[in-house]
mmCIF file of C-alpha atoms in Angstrom:
data_model
loop_
_atom_site.group_PDB
_atom_site.id
_atom_site.type_symbol
_atom_site.label_atom_id
_atom_site.label_comp_id
_atom_site.label_asym_id
_atom_site.label_seq_id
_atom_site.Cartn_x
_atom_site.Cartn_y
_atom_site.Cartn_z
ATOM 1 C CA UNK A 1 58.919 165.425 163.245
ATOM 2 C CA UNK A 2 62.809 166.763 162.837
ATOM 3 C CA UNK A 3 65.406 164.431 163.467
ATOM 4 C CA UNK A 4 68.165 166.515 165.798
ATOM 5 C CA UNK A 5 72.099 165.537 167.044
ATOM 6 C CA UNK A 6 70.472 163.579 170.066
ATOM 7 C CA UNK A 7 67.678 161.279 168.317
ATOM 8 C CA UNK A 8 70.493 159.947 166.006
ATOM 9 C CA UNK A 9 73.031 159.668 168.849
ATOM 10 C CA UNK A 10 70.584 157.958 171.019
ATOM 11 C CA UNK A 11 69.723 155.280 167.620
ATOM 12 C CA UNK A 12 73.139 154.418 167.019
ATOM 13 C CA UNK A 13 73.953 153.512 170.243
ATOM 14 C CA UNK A 14 71.034 151.852 170.407
ATOM 15 C CA UNK A 15 70.972 149.672 167.229
ATOM 16 C CA UNK A 16 73.467 147.047 168.329
ATOM 17 C CA UNK A 17 71.480 146.433 171.521
ATOM 18 C CA UNK A 18 69.085 145.886 169.332
ATOM 19 C CA UNK A 19 70.270 143.621 166.759
ATOM 20 C CA UNK A 20 71.850 141.982 168.968
ATOM 21 C CA UNK A 21 68.125 141.272 170.284
ATOM 22 C CA UNK A 22 66.780 140.693 167.272
ATOM 23 C CA UNK A 23 70.198 137.676 166.399
ATOM 24 C CA UNK A 24 68.313 136.628 169.677
ATOM 25 C CA UNK A 25 65.104 135.840 169.156
ATOM 26 C CA UNK A 26 66.091 134.326 166.266
ATOM 27 C CA UNK A 27 68.296 131.916 166.812
ATOM 28 C CA UNK A 28 69.655 129.635 165.381
ATOM 29 C CA UNK A 29 69.580 131.061 162.216
ATOM 30 C CA UNK A 30 72.444 128.942 161.159
ATOM 31 C CA UNK A 31 73.629 125.292 161.970
ATOM 32 C CA UNK A 32 75.510 125.315 165.860
ATOM 33 C CA UNK A 33 78.378 123.667 165.978
ATOM 34 C CA UNK A 34 79.304 120.778 169.197
ATOM 35 C CA UNK A 35 82.382 120.137 169.321
ATOM 36 C CA UNK A 36 83.301 116.664 170.874
ATOM 37 C CA UNK A 37 86.345 117.697 172.367
ATOM 38 C CA UNK A 38 87.563 113.382 172.302
ATOM 39 C CA UNK A 39 88.324 111.426 168.861
ATOM 40 C CA UNK A 40 84.736 109.691 168.180
ATOM 41 C CA UNK A 41 83.740 106.372 169.755
ATOM 42 C CA UNK A 42 84.104 107.884 172.929
ATOM 43 C CA UNK A 43 81.311 107.992 175.857
ATOM 44 C CA UNK A 44 81.599 112.295 174.717
ATOM 45 C CA UNK A 45 80.908 111.839 171.258
ATOM 46 C CA UNK A 46 78.173 109.522 172.009
ATOM 47 C CA UNK A 47 76.442 111.915 173.980
ATOM 48 C CA UNK A 48 76.806 113.785 171.617
ATOM 49 C CA UNK A 49 75.218 112.722 168.565
ATOM 50 C CA UNK A 50 72.637 111.111 170.881
ATOM 51 C CA UNK A 51 71.657 115.192 171.802
ATOM 52 C CA UNK A 52 72.245 116.748 168.197
ATOM 53 C CA UNK A 53 69.622 115.286 165.946
ATOM 54 C CA UNK A 54 66.567 115.597 169.052
ATOM 55 C CA UNK A 55 68.524 119.655 168.912
ATOM 56 C CA UNK A 56 68.415 120.079 165.248
ATOM 57 C CA UNK A 57 64.830 118.774 165.621
ATOM 58 C CA UNK A 58 63.604 121.024 167.881
ATOM 59 C CA UNK A 59 65.789 123.997 166.466
ATOM 60 C CA UNK A 60 65.173 123.312 162.712
ATOM 61 C CA UNK A 61 69.188 124.224 162.283
ATOM 62 C CA UNK A 62 71.915 121.296 161.801
ATOM 63 C CA UNK A 63 73.808 120.439 165.873
ATOM 64 C CA UNK A 64 76.649 119.365 163.909
ATOM 65 C CA UNK A 65 79.175 117.522 166.094
ATOM 66 C CA UNK A 66 83.036 118.261 165.901
ATOM 67 C CA UNK A 67 85.351 116.178 167.072
ATOM 68 C CA UNK A 68 88.386 118.275 168.225
ATOM 69 C CA UNK A 69 90.619 115.648 170.183
ATOM 70 C CA UNK A 70 94.148 116.260 171.813
ATOM 71 C CA UNK A 71 95.427 116.924 175.352
ATOM 72 C CA UNK A 72 92.964 115.313 177.711
ATOM 73 C CA UNK A 73 90.543 117.129 175.979
ATOM 74 C CA UNK A 74 92.010 120.404 176.702
ATOM 75 C CA UNK A 75 92.235 121.187 172.299
ATOM 76 C CA UNK A 76 88.761 121.104 171.586
ATOM 77 C CA UNK A 77 87.333 123.654 174.301
ATOM 78 C CA UNK A 78 90.742 125.853 173.980
ATOM 79 C CA UNK A 79 89.218 126.614 170.119
ATOM 80 C CA UNK A 80 84.903 126.836 172.148
ATOM 81 C CA UNK A 81 86.609 128.896 174.692
ATOM 82 C CA UNK A 82 87.904 131.517 171.970
ATOM 83 C CA UNK A 83 85.218 131.245 169.717
ATOM 84 C CA UNK A 84 82.616 133.574 169.738
ATOM 85 C CA UNK A 85 79.978 133.746 172.591
ATOM 86 C CA UNK A 86 77.066 134.139 169.346
ATOM 87 C CA UNK A 87 74.956 130.413 170.280
ATOM 88 C CA UNK A 88 76.838 128.730 167.283
ATOM 89 C CA UNK A 89 79.381 127.076 168.682
ATOM 90 C CA UNK A 90 78.917 124.973 172.277
ATOM 91 C CA UNK A 91 80.994 121.895 174.305
ATOM 92 C CA UNK A 92 80.261 118.993 174.939
ATOM 93 C CA UNK A 93 82.623 119.398 178.222
ATOM 94 C CA UNK A 94 84.152 116.375 180.323
ATOM 95 C CA UNK A 95 84.916 116.398 184.570
ATOM 96 C CA UNK A 96 87.952 115.893 182.529
ATOM 97 C CA UNK A 97 88.388 119.874 180.880
ATOM 98 C CA UNK A 98 86.676 121.606 183.777
ATOM 99 C CA UNK A 99 86.961 119.670 186.562
ATOM 100 C CA UNK A 100 90.584 118.107 186.950
ATOM 101 C CA UNK A 101 93.069 119.456 184.160
ATOM 102 C CA UNK A 102 92.964 122.381 185.931
ATOM 103 C CA UNK A 103 94.864 120.852 188.960
ATOM 104 C CA UNK A 104 96.520 118.306 186.160
ATOM 105 C CA UNK A 105 97.980 121.144 184.067
ATOM 106 C CA UNK A 106 100.470 123.507 185.677
ATOM 107 C CA UNK A 107 99.553 125.426 181.983
ATOM 108 C CA UNK A 108 95.314 125.779 180.719
ATOM 109 C CA UNK A 109 94.706 126.599 177.804
ATOM 110 C CA UNK A 110 92.148 128.473 179.010
ATOM 111 C CA UNK A 111 90.094 129.187 181.999
ATOM 112 C CA UNK A 112 87.163 126.944 183.289
ATOM 113 C CA UNK A 113 86.041 128.825 184.907
ATOM 114 C CA UNK A 114 86.197 132.518 182.726
ATOM 115 C CA UNK A 115 86.046 131.941 179.014
ATOM 116 C CA UNK A 116 82.987 129.106 179.418
ATOM 117 C CA UNK A 117 79.111 129.562 180.585
ATOM 118 C CA UNK A 118 77.567 126.069 181.968
ATOM 119 C CA UNK A 119 74.561 125.124 179.975
ATOM 120 C CA UNK A 120 72.946 122.449 181.472
ATOM 121 C CA UNK A 121 74.608 118.263 182.781
ATOM 122 C CA UNK A 122 73.731 116.367 179.718
ATOM 123 C CA UNK A 123 75.286 112.965 182.420
ATOM 124 C CA UNK A 124 76.467 111.800 184.779
ATOM 125 C CA UNK A 125 78.798 108.164 184.182
ATOM 126 C CA UNK A 126 79.930 105.763 186.646
ATOM 127 C CA UNK A 127 83.368 104.208 184.881
ATOM 128 C CA UNK A 128 84.205 100.181 185.078
ATOM 129 C CA UNK A 129 87.582 98.522 184.927
ATOM 130 C CA UNK A 130 87.833 96.286 181.738
ATOM 131 C CA UNK A 131 90.457 93.972 181.376
ATOM 132 C CA UNK A 132 90.982 92.039 178.053
ATOM 133 C CA UNK A 133 90.478 88.370 178.224
ATOM 134 C CA UNK A 134 94.051 87.132 177.313
ATOM 135 C CA UNK A 135 95.426 90.011 179.510
ATOM 136 C CA UNK A 136 93.071 87.602 182.381
ATOM 137 C CA UNK A 137 93.839 84.126 181.559
ATOM 138 C CA UNK A 138 98.266 85.316 181.373
ATOM 139 C CA UNK A 139 98.015 87.535 184.919
ATOM 140 C CA UNK A 140 94.594 84.867 186.392
ATOM 141 C CA UNK A 141 93.179 88.086 187.589
ATOM 142 C CA UNK A 142 89.219 87.654 187.226
ATOM 143 C CA UNK A 143 88.785 89.623 190.617
ATOM 144 C CA UNK A 144 89.871 93.543 191.797
ATOM 145 C CA UNK A 145 92.486 91.440 194.390
ATOM 146 C CA UNK A 146 93.232 89.251 191.267
ATOM 147 C CA UNK A 147 94.426 92.001 189.761
ATOM 148 C CA UNK A 148 96.378 94.272 192.711
ATOM 149 C CA UNK A 149 97.905 90.936 193.687
ATOM 150 C CA UNK A 150 98.864 90.544 189.702
ATOM 151 C CA UNK A 151 100.530 93.648 190.211
ATOM 152 C CA UNK A 152 102.309 93.806 192.713
ATOM 153 C CA UNK A 153 104.004 91.099 191.018
ATOM 154 C CA UNK A 154 104.356 91.749 187.642
ATOM 155 C CA UNK A 155 105.335 95.472 188.937
ATOM 156 C CA UNK A 156 105.482 98.264 184.994
ATOM 157 C CA UNK A 157 104.622 94.548 183.477
ATOM 158 C CA UNK A 158 100.447 95.850 183.180
ATOM 159 C CA UNK A 159 99.729 98.779 181.296
ATOM 160 C CA UNK A 160 96.202 100.732 181.339
ATOM 161 C CA UNK A 161 94.975 102.521 178.049
ATOM 162 C CA UNK A 162 92.798 106.322 179.156
ATOM 163 C CA UNK A 163 90.879 108.675 176.770
ATOM 164 C CA UNK A 164 93.991 111.437 177.336
ATOM 165 C CA UNK A 165 96.246 112.633 179.525
ATOM 166 C CA UNK A 166 93.950 114.277 182.870
ATOM 167 C CA UNK A 167 90.416 112.399 181.647
ATOM 168 C CA UNK A 168 88.211 110.430 184.420
ATOM 169 C CA UNK A 169 89.834 107.220 183.407
ATOM 170 C CA UNK A 170 93.553 108.562 183.533
ATOM 171 C CA UNK A 171 93.052 109.429 187.101
ATOM 172 C CA UNK A 172 90.420 107.071 187.756
ATOM 173 C CA UNK A 173 94.068 104.562 187.286
ATOM 174 C CA UNK A 174 96.112 106.681 188.576
ATOM 175 C CA UNK A 175 93.446 106.977 191.948
ATOM 176 C CA UNK A 176 93.699 102.697 192.196
ATOM 177 C CA UNK A 177 97.542 102.658 191.677
ATOM 178 C CA UNK A 178 98.000 105.408 194.960
ATOM 179 C CA UNK A 179 95.340 103.514 197.233
ATOM 180 C CA UNK A 180 96.768 99.862 195.933
ATOM 181 C CA UNK A 181 100.982 100.990 195.979
ATOM 182 C CA UNK A 182 100.482 99.419 192.529
ATOM 183 C CA UNK A 183 102.178 100.147 188.668
ATOM 184 C CA UNK A 184 101.024 100.222 185.848
ATOM 185 C CA UNK A 185 102.215 102.346 182.362
ATOM 186 C CA UNK A 186 100.067 104.866 181.356
ATOM 187 C CA UNK A 187 99.077 104.842 177.816
ATOM 188 C CA UNK A 188 97.102 108.126 176.766
ATOM 189 C CA UNK A 189 94.628 108.315 173.404
ATOM 190 C CA UNK A 190 92.783 110.665 171.587
ATOM 191 C CA UNK A 191 89.458 109.352 173.117
ATOM 192 C CA UNK A 192 88.242 106.451 175.054
ATOM 193 C CA UNK A 193 87.492 104.948 170.157
ATOM 194 C CA UNK A 194 91.255 104.125 169.651
ATOM 195 C CA UNK A 195 91.704 103.269 173.333
ATOM 196 C CA UNK A 196 89.163 100.474 173.093
ATOM 197 C CA UNK A 197 90.639 99.034 169.605
ATOM 198 C CA UNK A 198 93.910 98.737 170.583
ATOM 199 C CA UNK A 199 92.576 97.113 174.639
ATOM 200 C CA UNK A 200 90.154 94.792 172.614
ATOM 201 C CA UNK A 201 93.110 94.148 170.327
ATOM 202 C CA UNK A 202 95.181 92.431 172.827
ATOM 203 C CA UNK A 203 97.993 96.443 172.567
ATOM 204 C CA UNK A 204 96.984 97.165 175.857
ATOM 205 C CA UNK A 205 95.733 94.842 179.409
ATOM 206 C CA UNK A 206 93.258 96.997 180.917
ATOM 207 C CA UNK A 207 91.589 100.284 180.698
ATOM 208 C CA UNK A 208 89.348 102.345 183.352
ATOM 209 C CA UNK A 209 86.614 103.400 180.832
ATOM 210 C CA UNK A 210 83.681 105.350 181.069
ATOM 211 C CA UNK A 211 81.040 102.943 181.268
ATOM 212 C CA UNK A 212 77.906 103.928 177.729
ATOM 213 C CA UNK A 213 81.881 103.538 175.433
ATOM 214 C CA UNK A 214 82.582 99.919 176.894
ATOM 215 C CA UNK A 215 79.725 98.222 177.849
ATOM 216 C CA UNK A 216 78.482 97.055 174.273
ATOM 217 C CA UNK A 217 82.010 94.785 174.253
ATOM 218 C CA UNK A 218 81.206 93.989 178.043
ATOM 219 C CA UNK A 219 78.196 92.021 176.846
ATOM 220 C CA UNK A 220 79.982 90.932 173.889
ATOM 221 C CA UNK A 221 82.841 89.567 175.706
ATOM 222 C CA UNK A 222 85.271 90.943 174.348
ATOM 223 C CA UNK A 223 86.452 92.264 177.612
ATOM 224 C CA UNK A 224 85.987 91.028 180.571
ATOM 225 C CA UNK A 225 84.405 93.463 183.214
ATOM 226 C CA UNK A 226 86.297 93.736 186.825
ATOM 227 C CA UNK A 227 84.197 96.620 189.180
ATOM 228 C CA UNK A 228 82.711 99.795 188.661
ATOM 229 C CA UNK A 229 84.098 102.652 190.024
ATOM 230 C CA UNK A 230 81.086 105.011 191.171
ATOM 231 C CA UNK A 231 79.846 104.827 194.611
ATOM 232 C CA UNK A 232 77.160 102.289 193.919
ATOM 233 C CA UNK A 233 76.942 99.397 191.193
ATOM 234 C CA UNK A 234 75.018 100.648 188.161
ATOM 235 C CA UNK A 235 71.996 99.353 187.366
ATOM 236 C CA UNK A 236 73.220 98.812 183.891
ATOM 237 C CA UNK A 237 75.104 96.427 184.828
ATOM 238 C CA UNK A 238 73.847 95.209 188.402
ATOM 239 C CA UNK A 239 75.795 92.038 188.430
ATOM 240 C CA UNK A 240 78.771 94.258 188.314
ATOM 241 C CA UNK A 241 80.419 95.052 192.272
ATOM 242 C CA UNK A 242 82.085 98.514 193.045
ATOM 243 C CA UNK A 243 86.446 98.550 193.583
ATOM 244 C CA UNK A 244 85.344 99.617 197.150
ATOM 245 C CA UNK A 245 83.312 96.173 197.589
ATOM 246 C CA UNK A 246 85.430 94.170 196.210
ATOM 247 C CA UNK A 247 89.541 95.941 196.534
ATOM 248 C CA UNK A 248 88.993 95.437 200.429
ATOM 249 C CA UNK A 249 90.646 97.631 202.896
ATOM 250 C CA UNK A 250 93.454 99.292 200.618
ATOM 251 C CA UNK A 251 90.651 101.214 198.165
ATOM 252 C CA UNK A 252 88.070 102.065 200.830
ATOM 253 C CA UNK A 253 86.836 104.892 200.004
ATOM 254 C CA UNK A 254 87.650 104.450 196.160
ATOM 255 C CA UNK A 255 85.891 106.616 193.359
ATOM 256 C CA UNK A 256 86.223 108.221 190.208
ATOM 257 C CA UNK A 257 83.268 108.421 188.187
ATOM 258 C CA UNK A 258 82.673 110.782 185.627
ATOM 259 C CA UNK A 259 80.583 113.739 182.851
ATOM 260 C CA UNK A 260 79.346 114.878 180.684
ATOM 261 C CA UNK A 261 77.496 118.756 180.118
ATOM 262 C CA UNK A 262 77.633 121.310 177.328
ATOM 263 C CA UNK A 263 78.898 124.552 177.458
ATOM 264 C CA UNK A 264 79.084 128.101 175.542
ATOM 265 C CA UNK A 265 81.860 130.869 175.559
ATOM 266 C CA UNK A 266 82.064 133.048 177.780
ATOM 267 C CA UNK A 267 79.666 136.816 176.532
ATOM 268 C CA UNK A 268 76.754 133.463 175.111
ATOM 269 C CA UNK A 269 73.118 135.678 175.448
ATOM 270 C CA UNK A 270 71.229 134.108 178.267
ATOM 271 C CA UNK A 271 68.269 133.641 176.250
ATOM 272 C CA UNK A 272 70.358 130.878 174.212
ATOM 273 C CA UNK A 273 72.247 129.419 177.330
ATOM 274 C CA UNK A 274 68.527 128.743 178.316
ATOM 275 C CA UNK A 275 66.941 128.048 175.512
ATOM 276 C CA UNK A 276 69.758 125.120 174.674
ATOM 277 C CA UNK A 277 68.980 123.922 178.505
ATOM 278 C CA UNK A 278 66.016 123.986 178.081
ATOM 279 C CA UNK A 279 65.509 121.929 174.832
ATOM 280 C CA UNK A 280 68.465 119.566 176.359
ATOM 281 C CA UNK A 281 66.493 118.328 180.053
ATOM 282 C CA UNK A 282 62.917 117.852 177.386
ATOM 283 C CA UNK A 283 65.133 115.554 175.099
ATOM 284 C CA UNK A 284 67.253 113.585 177.868
ATOM 285 C CA UNK A 285 63.262 113.492 179.648
ATOM 286 C CA UNK A 286 62.152 111.357 176.426
ATOM 287 C CA UNK A 287 60.970 107.766 177.083
ATOM 288 C CA UNK A 288 63.576 106.285 174.722
ATOM 289 C CA UNK A 289 66.156 108.880 175.299
ATOM 290 C CA UNK A 290 66.294 107.853 178.677
ATOM 291 C CA UNK A 291 65.941 104.003 178.481
ATOM 292 C CA UNK A 292 68.933 104.039 175.358
ATOM 293 C CA UNK A 293 70.922 106.098 177.807
ATOM 294 C CA UNK A 294 70.427 104.117 180.819
ATOM 295 C CA UNK A 295 70.334 101.103 179.774
ATOM 296 C CA UNK A 296 74.317 102.468 178.703
ATOM 297 C CA UNK A 297 75.150 103.030 181.832
ATOM 298 C CA UNK A 298 74.863 106.460 181.457
ATOM 299 C CA UNK A 299 72.110 108.432 183.481
ATOM 300 C CA UNK A 300 70.043 111.749 182.122
ATOM 301 C CA UNK A 301 70.361 115.108 184.213
ATOM 302 C CA UNK A 302 69.640 118.243 182.377
ATOM 303 C CA UNK A 303 69.926 120.971 185.976
ATOM 304 C CA UNK A 304 69.718 124.165 185.050
ATOM 305 C CA UNK A 305 72.529 126.692 184.382
ATOM 306 C CA UNK A 306 72.868 127.640 187.857
ATOM 307 C CA UNK A 307 73.052 124.728 189.160
ATOM 308 C CA UNK A 308 75.417 123.942 186.149
ATOM 309 C CA UNK A 309 77.925 126.538 187.744
ATOM 310 C CA UNK A 310 77.681 124.633 191.341
ATOM 311 C CA UNK A 311 78.028 121.447 190.688
ATOM 312 C CA UNK A 312 81.737 121.890 188.548
ATOM 313 C CA UNK A 313 83.241 124.261 192.107
ATOM 314 C CA UNK A 314 82.672 120.965 194.155
ATOM 315 C CA UNK A 315 83.460 118.770 190.795
ATOM 316 C CA UNK A 316 86.725 121.524 190.838
ATOM 317 C CA UNK A 317 87.472 120.825 194.993
ATOM 318 C CA UNK A 318 86.823 117.319 194.506
ATOM 319 C CA UNK A 319 88.666 116.747 192.115
ATOM 320 C CA UNK A 320 92.099 118.289 192.830
ATOM 321 C CA UNK A 321 92.292 116.816 196.736
ATOM 322 C CA UNK A 322 91.879 114.077 193.842
ATOM 323 C CA UNK A 323 94.576 115.019 191.931
ATOM 324 C CA UNK A 324 97.081 115.792 194.928
ATOM 325 C CA UNK A 325 96.240 112.606 196.985
ATOM 326 C CA UNK A 326 96.947 110.405 193.159
ATOM 327 C CA UNK A 327 100.622 113.090 192.159
ATOM 328 C CA UNK A 328 99.490 113.308 189.089
ATOM 329 C CA UNK A 329 101.082 115.646 187.026
ATOM 330 C CA UNK A 330 100.690 117.201 182.881
ATOM 331 C CA UNK A 331 104.017 118.461 182.353
#
């Protein structure tokens, strides 16, 4: 058979498509990097490190957790946004990186919609208002009502830690301040891990932390839980009331929970996204994994990419209203 010029042109045009198809069929052929945009020890990190071994087991390649903290998650998210869409870089995104920060920061280093492909929601998590026991004793705080009273009597004397500007942990505190007409000094950290170290050490008074990262310290008595920030009590801490439940008229309607999910850079092949979503959902449904996450206060999900797109859109609109109501802005 004689190859004509037309045959050669057609083959050249199809070659990149065939190579891409072959790459997708064999993915992954090397380690996959899972970027956590916060320091080790926080809930984003906890969830990534729980999921990575399961994905490694299924796909036969290491899923390497890479902590890239800073700027309320923007640094790590921006790095993933600029990465090739080849399936070898994933982001453990959060409500902060993809629903809060676009309204909070006047200038973003990435487009939360255009630069990413949502893969799946990994888990939803209540935040929990925790206070250092020594601070609680110093200001006579045993409840949310006591805290509001102490804040009004000591404006600016108490401070609150967060995992970074723009996180739900930060916004939970800002919303609390706005609704109660109180003031606390905000001390942002590069993740819940370092913030909790200072909180336990007495360098910070209180924090609206994600429940999984705070849970061990609540159980050990190193932190005192006053309330959860979700609309209903958490099954992991059923004895702890919601903020709305015990906050009185000032805090009626208060809710500020968190979520965490996998996203990939724009252009990542649809079949790779689908495979990661399906295997993540299977991993989250494993009895041992499910029991582990629920005990920490995380509610596992695994929703489809299409549902995750709609979820993020709804959350972005919701948190835009919260940011506006709180008056919070990050320069």
